[in-house]
Amino acid sequence: MSERAGTARRRPPHVAWTLVLAPIGVFLTALDVVVVSTALPAIQRELGAGLADLEWTLNAYNLAFACLMLTGAALGDRFGRRRMFVSGVLVFSLASAAAALSGSAAELIVARVVQGAGAAVIMPLTLTLIVDAFPASRRGTALGIWGGVTGLGVAAGPVVGGAITEGVSWQWIFWVNVPVGLALAALSAVRLRESHGPRSRLDPLGLVLIAAGLFALTWAPVRAPAIGWGTFEVIGAALSGALLVGAFVAWERRARYPMMPLALFRLRGFVTANAIGFLQQMSIIGSLFMLSQMFQVGLGYSPWEAGLRILVWNGTVMVVAPIAGALADRFGDRPVLIAGMALQGTGLGWVATVAQVDVGYGALVVPLLVAGVGIAMCLPPVANLVTISVPFEEAGVAAGVNSAMRELGSVFGVAVVALIFASYGGYTTSSTFMTGFQPAMWTAAAIALAATIPAFLAPRKANVQPPMTPAPEAVKSAS
């Protein structure tokens, strides 16, 4: 502990830069999860894209993003977190340029896959860089700022996408990433502190098994809305994913240089934080999927108008998350998590109660605010709990696991909510849409309230874990 405190005192010039550059990185990756949604009609017209092409314009990014996060964290531990963060930003920026230059839907989808791969390296390393720069006593506030910027990216997505598409062209939703990304890469290369994880070698078989397993697990809910949950493809993908993840766990038990120490899953803070993150993200993205359509299909607003009205919900994160991080530092993570998930579920249930064809926006503002405050309260303590619950040298792996769990939650959230919506309503009229919207939002609310269970089981404030037994090569080099 004294060595870590001494290290923190020796790197004050890097701390401020970390607090600026890491959140910018997570902002870019969060923004591109949803920024394309309001540009889809323009992309369809210009590129002659079909419905499947439009779905894959969104899903290609999310699939690569979710499946490669553990790989991105492992690469950072092995080759240097700053180096890989810079590399991820450059890949993301160049892929954004390729997306803007796409002349066909196929080219755009390929560019989005590469974008997602770059984002999968950036996202977990933003957490690791912050953990490395800040001592545990100050980390909650720093992660609150990180959470606020993450929320800003999600909140700004529909608004930015609608404004750019209507004001300039859809290509510019990708072009804007390029100068920001290049500047971020250049500054990060000279201003951030380099650090490595405890393993000096990669685990190639582990990387392949977990990437393939996560891909199969996400493929199932991505394809299910189009072809049905009972089809051979969806069931086969889900079973294959489960088998591959099981094979990964079996391999990690005996691998000489495991990419993910299974001992982490014996730590209560780590397990509960990942359970909360998965369920919360299911609820957030599932409800966002329905809300963005409700304002347009159900209430008749334009994409730009819908994006502005959603801001009262997800824009709250920018303001509340830093405050929530400070509260978690002061009172502990558990009470903030319980209150946050309860507010998120209550707010979304309130939206489901008042939503109808002729509902005025004023009736939605307060419940959206309540849900938004709840979301904001949980982001910093989840990130803090998942990193402080593990040994310091395993923070990179822990951040990768948490990021992957959240993205898996996003994919499953859309699939589950869409299934409930289709079972009760449809797109034929505003009335039939709202008929399906209500049970879909109740489902998102129930998922959020279910997350209060692991929140109650979480430690009030996790203790910093001692280092694990070092890898064989590390012992040899130390001796």
Short mmCIF file of N, CA, C and O in Angstrom, two decimals, residues 5-123:
data_model
loop_
_atom_site.label_atom_id
_atom_site.label_comp_id
_atom_site.label_asym_id
_atom_site.label_seq_id
_atom_site.Cartn_x
_atom_site.Cartn_y
_atom_site.Cartn_z
N ALA A 5 0.99 4.29 -2.71
CA ALA A 5 0.81 5.70 -2.35
C ALA A 5 1.99 6.52 -2.84
O ALA A 5 1.84 7.64 -3.34
N GLY A 6 3.21 5.95 -2.73
CA GLY A 6 4.38 6.67 -3.21
C GLY A 6 4.34 6.86 -4.71
O GLY A 6 4.70 7.92 -5.24
N THR A 7 3.89 5.82 -5.42
CA THR A 7 3.77 5.93 -6.87
C THR A 7 2.80 7.01 -7.26
O THR A 7 3.02 7.80 -8.18
N ALA A 8 1.64 7.07 -6.54
CA ALA A 8 0.64 8.10 -6.83
C ALA A 8 1.21 9.49 -6.64
O ALA A 8 0.91 10.41 -7.40
N ARG A 9 2.07 9.67 -5.59
CA ARG A 9 2.63 11.00 -5.35
C ARG A 9 3.63 11.39 -6.42
O ARG A 9 3.85 12.57 -6.68
N ARG A 10 4.26 10.41 -7.06
CA ARG A 10 5.28 10.74 -8.05
C ARG A 10 4.71 11.06 -9.42
O ARG A 10 5.43 11.42 -10.32
N ARG A 11 3.40 10.90 -9.63
CA ARG A 11 2.87 11.09 -10.97
C ARG A 11 1.78 12.16 -11.07
O ARG A 11 0.85 12.01 -11.86
N PRO A 12 1.82 13.24 -10.28
CA PRO A 12 0.76 14.25 -10.37
C PRO A 12 0.59 14.87 -11.74
O PRO A 12 -0.54 15.18 -12.12
N PRO A 13 1.65 15.08 -12.56
CA PRO A 13 1.40 15.67 -13.88
C PRO A 13 0.50 14.81 -14.77
O PRO A 13 -0.20 15.32 -15.63
N HIS A 14 0.53 13.50 -14.55
CA HIS A 14 -0.25 12.61 -15.41
C HIS A 14 -1.70 12.50 -14.96
O HIS A 14 -2.57 12.11 -15.74
N VAL A 15 -1.96 12.82 -13.70
CA VAL A 15 -3.30 12.61 -13.17
C VAL A 15 -4.33 13.48 -13.88
O VAL A 15 -5.38 13.00 -14.33
N ALA A 16 -4.03 14.77 -14.03
CA ALA A 16 -4.98 15.68 -14.69
C ALA A 16 -5.20 15.28 -16.14
O ALA A 16 -6.34 15.28 -16.63
N TRP A 17 -4.12 14.91 -16.81
CA TRP A 17 -4.25 14.50 -18.22
C TRP A 17 -5.06 13.22 -18.34
O TRP A 17 -5.86 13.06 -19.27
N THR A 18 -4.88 12.30 -17.41
CA THR A 18 -5.66 11.06 -17.43
C THR A 18 -7.14 11.36 -17.29
O THR A 18 -7.99 10.76 -17.96
N LEU A 19 -7.47 12.30 -16.40
CA LEU A 19 -8.87 12.65 -16.15
C LEU A 19 -9.51 13.37 -17.34
O LEU A 19 -10.72 13.44 -17.45
N VAL A 20 -8.69 13.90 -18.24
CA VAL A 20 -9.20 14.55 -19.45
C VAL A 20 -9.24 13.56 -20.61
O VAL A 20 -10.26 13.41 -21.30
N LEU A 21 -8.13 12.86 -20.84
CA LEU A 21 -8.00 12.05 -22.06
C LEU A 21 -8.78 10.74 -22.00
O LEU A 21 -9.39 10.33 -22.99
N ALA A 22 -8.76 10.06 -20.85
CA ALA A 22 -9.50 8.80 -20.76
C ALA A 22 -11.01 9.00 -20.95
O ALA A 22 -11.63 8.25 -21.71
N PRO A 23 -11.63 10.00 -20.32
CA PRO A 23 -13.06 10.22 -20.60
C PRO A 23 -13.36 10.58 -22.06
O PRO A 23 -14.42 10.23 -22.57
N ILE A 24 -12.46 11.31 -22.73
CA ILE A 24 -12.69 11.60 -24.14
C ILE A 24 -12.73 10.30 -24.94
O ILE A 24 -13.56 10.12 -25.84
N GLY A 25 -11.84 9.37 -24.60
CA GLY A 25 -11.84 8.07 -25.28
C GLY A 25 -13.14 7.33 -25.09
O GLY A 25 -13.72 6.80 -26.05
N VAL A 26 -13.63 7.30 -23.84
CA VAL A 26 -14.89 6.57 -23.60
C VAL A 26 -16.07 7.31 -24.23
O VAL A 26 -17.06 6.69 -24.65
N PHE A 27 -15.98 8.64 -24.34
CA PHE A 27 -17.04 9.40 -25.00
C PHE A 27 -17.18 8.98 -26.46
O PHE A 27 -18.29 8.78 -26.97
N LEU A 28 -16.05 8.86 -27.16
CA LEU A 28 -16.10 8.46 -28.57
C LEU A 28 -16.74 7.10 -28.75
O LEU A 28 -17.57 6.89 -29.63
N THR A 29 -16.36 6.14 -27.91
CA THR A 29 -16.90 4.79 -28.06
C THR A 29 -18.38 4.74 -27.71
O THR A 29 -19.15 4.03 -28.36
N ALA A 30 -18.79 5.46 -26.66
CA ALA A 30 -20.21 5.47 -26.26
C ALA A 30 -21.06 6.17 -27.30
O ALA A 30 -22.18 5.75 -27.60
N LEU A 31 -20.55 7.27 -27.84
CA LEU A 31 -21.30 8.03 -28.84
C LEU A 31 -21.65 7.16 -30.04
O LEU A 31 -22.78 7.19 -30.54
N ASP A 32 -20.69 6.37 -30.51
CA ASP A 32 -20.91 5.61 -31.74
C ASP A 32 -21.76 4.38 -31.54
O ASP A 32 -22.11 3.71 -32.52
N VAL A 33 -22.12 4.05 -30.29
CA VAL A 33 -23.09 2.97 -30.07
C VAL A 33 -24.45 3.37 -30.62
O VAL A 33 -25.18 2.57 -31.20
N VAL A 34 -24.82 4.67 -30.45
CA VAL A 34 -26.19 5.09 -30.77
C VAL A 34 -26.28 6.20 -31.81
O VAL A 34 -27.37 6.50 -32.30
N VAL A 35 -25.14 6.83 -32.18
CA VAL A 35 -25.21 8.00 -33.05
C VAL A 35 -25.76 7.66 -34.43
O VAL A 35 -26.36 8.50 -35.10
N VAL A 36 -25.59 6.40 -34.86
CA VAL A 36 -26.02 6.00 -36.20
C VAL A 36 -27.55 5.86 -36.28
O VAL A 36 -28.12 5.94 -37.37
N SER A 37 -28.20 5.67 -35.13
CA SER A 37 -29.62 5.31 -35.15
C SER A 37 -30.48 6.33 -35.89
O SER A 37 -31.36 5.95 -36.67
N THR A 38 -30.24 7.62 -35.68
CA THR A 38 -31.07 8.63 -36.33
C THR A 38 -30.65 8.90 -37.77
O THR A 38 -31.35 9.62 -38.49
N ALA A 39 -29.51 8.32 -38.20
CA ALA A 39 -29.05 8.51 -39.58
C ALA A 39 -29.47 7.35 -40.49
O ALA A 39 -29.22 7.41 -41.71
N LEU A 40 -30.11 6.33 -39.94
CA LEU A 40 -30.42 5.13 -40.74
C LEU A 40 -31.29 5.42 -41.96
O LEU A 40 -31.03 4.87 -43.05
N PRO A 41 -32.34 6.25 -41.86
CA PRO A 41 -33.13 6.52 -43.07
C PRO A 41 -32.29 7.16 -44.18
O PRO A 41 -32.45 6.81 -45.36
N ALA A 42 -31.40 8.09 -43.85
CA ALA A 42 -30.56 8.73 -44.87
C ALA A 42 -29.58 7.72 -45.47
O ALA A 42 -29.34 7.73 -46.69
N ILE A 43 -29.02 6.84 -44.65
CA ILE A 43 -28.12 5.80 -45.16
C ILE A 43 -28.88 4.86 -46.09
O ILE A 43 -28.37 4.45 -47.15
N GLN A 44 -30.11 4.53 -45.73
CA GLN A 44 -30.91 3.65 -46.57
C GLN A 44 -31.15 4.25 -47.94
O GLN A 44 -31.02 3.57 -48.97
N ARG A 45 -31.49 5.55 -47.98
CA ARG A 45 -31.75 6.21 -49.26
C ARG A 45 -30.50 6.31 -50.12
O ARG A 45 -30.54 6.02 -51.33
N GLU A 46 -29.39 6.71 -49.53
CA GLU A 46 -28.20 6.99 -50.33
C GLU A 46 -27.47 5.73 -50.77
O GLU A 46 -26.96 5.67 -51.88
N LEU A 47 -27.42 4.71 -49.90
CA LEU A 47 -26.68 3.50 -50.24
C LEU A 47 -27.59 2.38 -50.75
O LEU A 47 -27.09 1.30 -51.09
N GLY A 48 -28.89 2.62 -50.79
CA GLY A 48 -29.82 1.58 -51.22
C GLY A 48 -29.81 0.38 -50.29
O GLY A 48 -29.94 -0.76 -50.74
N ALA A 49 -29.66 0.62 -49.00
CA ALA A 49 -29.54 -0.46 -48.02
C ALA A 49 -30.90 -1.06 -47.71
O ALA A 49 -31.91 -0.35 -47.67
N GLY A 50 -30.91 -2.36 -47.50
CA GLY A 50 -32.12 -3.04 -47.07
C GLY A 50 -32.23 -3.04 -45.55
O GLY A 50 -31.34 -2.56 -44.83
N LEU A 51 -33.32 -3.63 -45.04
CA LEU A 51 -33.54 -3.67 -43.60
C LEU A 51 -32.41 -4.42 -42.90
O LEU A 51 -31.91 -3.98 -41.86
N ALA A 52 -31.99 -5.55 -43.47
CA ALA A 52 -30.91 -6.32 -42.84
C ALA A 52 -29.61 -5.51 -42.82
O ALA A 52 -28.84 -5.56 -41.85
N ASP A 53 -29.35 -4.75 -43.88
CA ASP A 53 -28.15 -3.91 -43.93
C ASP A 53 -28.18 -2.86 -42.81
O ASP A 53 -27.16 -2.60 -42.16
N LEU A 54 -29.35 -2.27 -42.60
CA LEU A 54 -29.47 -1.24 -41.56
C LEU A 54 -29.27 -1.85 -40.18
O LEU A 54 -28.62 -1.25 -39.31
N GLU A 55 -29.82 -3.05 -39.97
CA GLU A 55 -29.63 -3.71 -38.68
C GLU A 55 -28.15 -3.97 -38.42
O GLU A 55 -27.65 -3.75 -37.31
N TRP A 56 -27.44 -4.41 -39.46
CA TRP A 56 -26.03 -4.73 -39.28
C TRP A 56 -25.15 -3.48 -39.19
O TRP A 56 -24.06 -3.54 -38.63
N THR A 57 -25.65 -2.35 -39.68
CA THR A 57 -24.91 -1.10 -39.47
C THR A 57 -24.81 -0.80 -37.98
O THR A 57 -23.79 -0.28 -37.50
N LEU A 58 -25.85 -1.14 -37.22
CA LEU A 58 -25.81 -0.99 -35.77
C LEU A 58 -25.12 -2.18 -35.10
O LEU A 58 -24.23 -2.02 -34.27
N ASN A 59 -25.50 -3.39 -35.49
CA ASN A 59 -25.06 -4.58 -34.77
C ASN A 59 -23.60 -4.92 -35.00
O ASN A 59 -22.95 -5.51 -34.13
N ALA A 60 -23.06 -4.58 -36.18
CA ALA A 60 -21.66 -4.92 -36.46
C ALA A 60 -20.74 -4.26 -35.45
O ALA A 60 -19.79 -4.88 -34.95
N TYR A 61 -21.01 -3.00 -35.13
CA TYR A 61 -20.20 -2.28 -34.14
C TYR A 61 -20.36 -2.91 -32.76
O TYR A 61 -19.37 -3.18 -32.06
N ASN A 62 -21.60 -3.16 -32.38
CA ASN A 62 -21.86 -3.67 -31.03
C ASN A 62 -21.30 -5.07 -30.83
O ASN A 62 -20.82 -5.42 -29.75
N LEU A 63 -21.37 -5.91 -31.87
CA LEU A 63 -20.84 -7.27 -31.76
C LEU A 63 -19.33 -7.25 -31.55
O LEU A 63 -18.80 -7.90 -30.65
N ALA A 64 -18.61 -6.50 -32.39
CA ALA A 64 -17.16 -6.42 -32.25
C ALA A 64 -16.78 -5.79 -30.91
O ALA A 64 -15.83 -6.23 -30.24
N PHE A 65 -17.53 -4.77 -30.54
CA PHE A 65 -17.29 -4.07 -29.28
C PHE A 65 -17.40 -5.03 -28.10
O PHE A 65 -16.52 -5.10 -27.23
N ALA A 66 -18.50 -5.79 -28.06
CA ALA A 66 -18.74 -6.67 -26.92
C ALA A 66 -17.77 -7.84 -26.88
O ALA A 66 -17.29 -8.23 -25.81
N CYS A 67 -17.46 -8.41 -28.04
CA CYS A 67 -16.71 -9.66 -28.08
C CYS A 67 -15.21 -9.49 -27.85
O CYS A 67 -14.53 -10.43 -27.44
N LEU A 68 -14.68 -8.32 -28.12
CA LEU A 68 -13.23 -8.14 -28.09
C LEU A 68 -12.73 -7.34 -26.90
O LEU A 68 -11.54 -7.03 -26.83
N MET A 69 -13.60 -7.00 -25.95
CA MET A 69 -13.15 -6.18 -24.82
C MET A 69 -12.13 -6.88 -23.94
O MET A 69 -11.15 -6.28 -23.50
N LEU A 70 -12.37 -8.16 -23.64
CA LEU A 70 -11.39 -8.89 -22.84
C LEU A 70 -10.05 -8.98 -23.57
O LEU A 70 -8.99 -8.91 -22.96
N THR A 71 -10.12 -9.14 -24.89
CA THR A 71 -8.89 -9.16 -25.68
C THR A 71 -8.18 -7.82 -25.60
O THR A 71 -6.96 -7.76 -25.44
N GLY A 72 -8.94 -6.72 -25.69
CA GLY A 72 -8.34 -5.39 -25.59
C GLY A 72 -7.66 -5.18 -24.25
O GLY A 72 -6.55 -4.64 -24.18
N ALA A 73 -8.31 -5.61 -23.16
CA ALA A 73 -7.71 -5.48 -21.84
C ALA A 73 -6.44 -6.32 -21.72
O ALA A 73 -5.43 -5.87 -21.15
N ALA A 74 -6.46 -7.54 -22.27
CA ALA A 74 -5.29 -8.41 -22.21
C ALA A 74 -4.13 -7.83 -23.01
O ALA A 74 -2.97 -7.89 -22.58
N LEU A 75 -4.42 -7.27 -24.18
CA LEU A 75 -3.36 -6.64 -24.97
C LEU A 75 -2.75 -5.46 -24.24
O LEU A 75 -1.53 -5.23 -24.30
N GLY A 76 -3.58 -4.69 -23.52
CA GLY A 76 -3.05 -3.57 -22.75
C GLY A 76 -2.14 -4.04 -21.64
O GLY A 76 -1.08 -3.44 -21.39
N ASP A 77 -2.53 -5.10 -20.93
CA ASP A 77 -1.68 -5.64 -19.87
C ASP A 77 -0.34 -6.12 -20.42
O ASP A 77 0.70 -5.95 -19.79
N ARG A 78 -0.36 -6.73 -21.59
CA ARG A 78 0.87 -7.33 -22.15
C ARG A 78 1.77 -6.28 -22.80
O ARG A 78 2.99 -6.25 -22.55
N PHE A 79 1.23 -5.43 -23.65
CA PHE A 79 2.06 -4.54 -24.45
C PHE A 79 2.10 -3.10 -23.94
O PHE A 79 2.82 -2.27 -24.49
N GLY A 80 1.36 -2.80 -22.89
CA GLY A 80 1.35 -1.45 -22.34
C GLY A 80 -0.01 -0.80 -22.55
O GLY A 80 -0.52 -0.76 -23.67
N ARG A 81 -0.59 -0.31 -21.46
CA ARG A 81 -1.94 0.23 -21.55
C ARG A 81 -1.99 1.53 -22.34
O ARG A 81 -2.92 1.76 -23.11
N ARG A 82 -1.01 2.39 -22.13
CA ARG A 82 -0.98 3.62 -22.92
C ARG A 82 -0.79 3.31 -24.39
O ARG A 82 -1.48 3.86 -25.26
N ARG A 83 0.14 2.42 -24.71
CA ARG A 83 0.43 2.08 -26.11
C ARG A 83 -0.81 1.51 -26.80
O ARG A 83 -1.14 1.90 -27.92
N MET A 84 -1.49 0.60 -26.13
CA MET A 84 -2.66 -0.01 -26.76
C MET A 84 -3.84 0.95 -26.80
O MET A 84 -4.65 0.89 -27.72
N PHE A 85 -3.95 1.84 -25.81
CA PHE A 85 -5.00 2.86 -25.86
C PHE A 85 -4.81 3.75 -27.09
O PHE A 85 -5.77 4.01 -27.84
N VAL A 86 -3.59 4.18 -27.32
CA VAL A 86 -3.29 5.00 -28.50
C VAL A 86 -3.59 4.22 -29.78
O VAL A 86 -4.19 4.75 -30.73
N SER A 87 -3.19 2.95 -29.81
CA SER A 87 -3.44 2.12 -30.99
C SER A 87 -4.93 1.95 -31.24
O SER A 87 -5.40 2.03 -32.39
N GLY A 88 -5.70 1.72 -30.16
CA GLY A 88 -7.14 1.59 -30.31
C GLY A 88 -7.79 2.84 -30.85
O GLY A 88 -8.68 2.78 -31.71
N VAL A 89 -7.34 4.00 -30.37
CA VAL A 89 -7.88 5.27 -30.85
C VAL A 89 -7.56 5.47 -32.33
O VAL A 89 -8.42 5.93 -33.11
N LEU A 90 -6.36 5.13 -32.74
CA LEU A 90 -5.99 5.27 -34.16
C LEU A 90 -6.82 4.34 -35.04
O LEU A 90 -7.29 4.74 -36.12
N VAL A 91 -7.01 3.08 -34.61
CA VAL A 91 -7.84 2.15 -35.38
C VAL A 91 -9.27 2.68 -35.48
O VAL A 91 -9.89 2.66 -36.56
N PHE A 92 -9.80 3.16 -34.38
CA PHE A 92 -11.16 3.71 -34.36
C PHE A 92 -11.28 4.90 -35.31
O PHE A 92 -12.25 5.02 -36.06
N SER A 93 -10.30 5.79 -35.31
CA SER A 93 -10.34 6.99 -36.15
C SER A 93 -10.26 6.64 -37.62
O SER A 93 -11.01 7.18 -38.45
N LEU A 94 -9.34 5.74 -37.98
CA LEU A 94 -9.20 5.34 -39.39
C LEU A 94 -10.44 4.60 -39.87
O LEU A 94 -10.88 4.78 -41.02
N ALA A 95 -11.03 3.77 -39.01
CA ALA A 95 -12.26 3.07 -39.39
C ALA A 95 -13.41 4.05 -39.56
O ALA A 95 -14.29 3.85 -40.41
N SER A 96 -13.43 5.12 -38.76
CA SER A 96 -14.45 6.15 -38.92
C SER A 96 -14.34 6.82 -40.29
O SER A 96 -15.35 7.08 -40.96
N ALA A 97 -13.10 7.09 -40.70
CA ALA A 97 -12.90 7.67 -42.04
C ALA A 97 -13.37 6.71 -43.12
O ALA A 97 -13.99 7.12 -44.11
N ALA A 98 -13.07 5.42 -42.94
CA ALA A 98 -13.51 4.42 -43.93
C ALA A 98 -15.03 4.35 -43.98
O ALA A 98 -15.63 4.20 -45.06
N ALA A 99 -15.70 4.46 -42.82
CA ALA A 99 -17.16 4.45 -42.80
C ALA A 99 -17.73 5.65 -43.55
O ALA A 99 -18.70 5.53 -44.31
N ALA A 100 -17.11 6.82 -43.36
CA ALA A 100 -17.58 8.02 -44.05
C ALA A 100 -17.40 7.92 -45.56
O ALA A 100 -18.18 8.49 -46.32
N LEU A 101 -16.38 7.20 -46.00
CA LEU A 101 -16.08 7.06 -47.43
C LEU A 101 -16.79 5.88 -48.07
O LEU A 101 -16.62 5.64 -49.27
N SER A 102 -17.60 5.15 -47.31
CA SER A 102 -18.24 3.93 -47.83
C SER A 102 -19.15 4.25 -49.00
O SER A 102 -19.96 5.19 -48.94
N GLY A 103 -19.04 3.43 -50.04
CA GLY A 103 -19.90 3.60 -51.21
C GLY A 103 -21.00 2.57 -51.29
O GLY A 103 -21.82 2.58 -52.21
N SER A 104 -21.03 1.64 -50.34
CA SER A 104 -22.07 0.62 -50.32
C SER A 104 -22.33 0.23 -48.87
O SER A 104 -21.53 0.50 -47.97
N ALA A 105 -23.45 -0.45 -48.66
CA ALA A 105 -23.79 -0.90 -47.32
C ALA A 105 -22.77 -1.90 -46.80
O ALA A 105 -22.41 -1.89 -45.62
N ALA A 106 -22.26 -2.78 -47.70
CA ALA A 106 -21.28 -3.78 -47.27
C ALA A 106 -20.00 -3.11 -46.77
O ALA A 106 -19.43 -3.51 -45.75
N GLU A 107 -19.54 -2.08 -47.48
CA GLU A 107 -18.33 -1.37 -47.05
C GLU A 107 -18.56 -0.70 -45.70
O GLU A 107 -17.67 -0.69 -44.83
N LEU A 108 -19.73 -0.13 -45.50
CA LEU A 108 -20.04 0.54 -44.24
C LEU A 108 -20.06 -0.47 -43.09
O LEU A 108 -19.53 -0.20 -42.00
N ILE A 109 -20.62 -1.64 -43.31
CA ILE A 109 -20.69 -2.65 -42.26
C ILE A 109 -19.29 -3.13 -41.87
O ILE A 109 -18.97 -3.27 -40.69
N VAL A 110 -18.43 -3.34 -42.86
CA VAL A 110 -17.04 -3.75 -42.57
C VAL A 110 -16.33 -2.67 -41.76
O VAL A 110 -15.62 -2.97 -40.78
N ALA A 111 -16.51 -1.42 -42.14
CA ALA A 111 -15.88 -0.32 -41.40
C ALA A 111 -16.39 -0.27 -39.97
O ALA A 111 -15.63 0.01 -39.04
N ARG A 112 -17.67 -0.55 -39.78
CA ARG A 112 -18.23 -0.54 -38.44
C ARG A 112 -17.66 -1.68 -37.58
O ARG A 112 -17.48 -1.52 -36.36
N VAL A 113 -17.36 -2.83 -38.19
CA VAL A 113 -16.71 -3.91 -37.45
C VAL A 113 -15.35 -3.46 -36.94
O VAL A 113 -15.00 -3.67 -35.77
N VAL A 114 -14.57 -2.83 -37.81
CA VAL A 114 -13.24 -2.37 -37.41
C VAL A 114 -13.35 -1.27 -36.35
O VAL A 114 -12.56 -1.21 -35.40
N GLN A 115 -14.33 -0.38 -36.51
CA GLN A 115 -14.59 0.63 -35.49
C GLN A 115 -14.83 -0.02 -34.13
O GLN A 115 -14.28 0.41 -33.10
N GLY A 116 -15.68 -1.04 -34.11
CA GLY A 116 -15.98 -1.74 -32.86
C GLY A 116 -14.76 -2.40 -32.25
O GLY A 116 -14.60 -2.43 -31.03
N ALA A 117 -13.87 -2.93 -33.11
CA ALA A 117 -12.64 -3.54 -32.60
C ALA A 117 -11.76 -2.49 -31.93
O ALA A 117 -11.18 -2.73 -30.87
N GLY A 118 -11.64 -1.31 -32.55
CA GLY A 118 -10.88 -0.23 -31.92
C GLY A 118 -11.50 0.20 -30.61
O GLY A 118 -10.80 0.42 -29.61
N ALA A 119 -12.83 0.32 -30.59
CA ALA A 119 -13.53 0.72 -29.37
C ALA A 119 -13.34 -0.31 -28.26
O ALA A 119 -13.28 0.05 -27.07
N ALA A 120 -13.25 -1.60 -28.62
CA ALA A 120 -13.08 -2.65 -27.62
C ALA A 120 -11.73 -2.56 -26.92
O ALA A 120 -11.58 -3.03 -25.79
N VAL A 121 -10.76 -1.96 -27.57
CA VAL A 121 -9.47 -1.72 -26.93
C VAL A 121 -9.54 -0.46 -26.07
O VAL A 121 -9.01 -0.41 -24.95
N ILE A 122 -10.21 0.56 -26.56
CA ILE A 122 -10.26 1.85 -25.86
C ILE A 122 -11.02 1.74 -24.54
O ILE A 122 -10.54 2.17 -23.49
N MET A 123 -12.22 1.19 -24.57
CA MET A 123 -13.14 1.25 -23.43
C MET A 123 -12.55 0.68 -22.14
O MET A 123 -12.50 1.37 -21.12
#
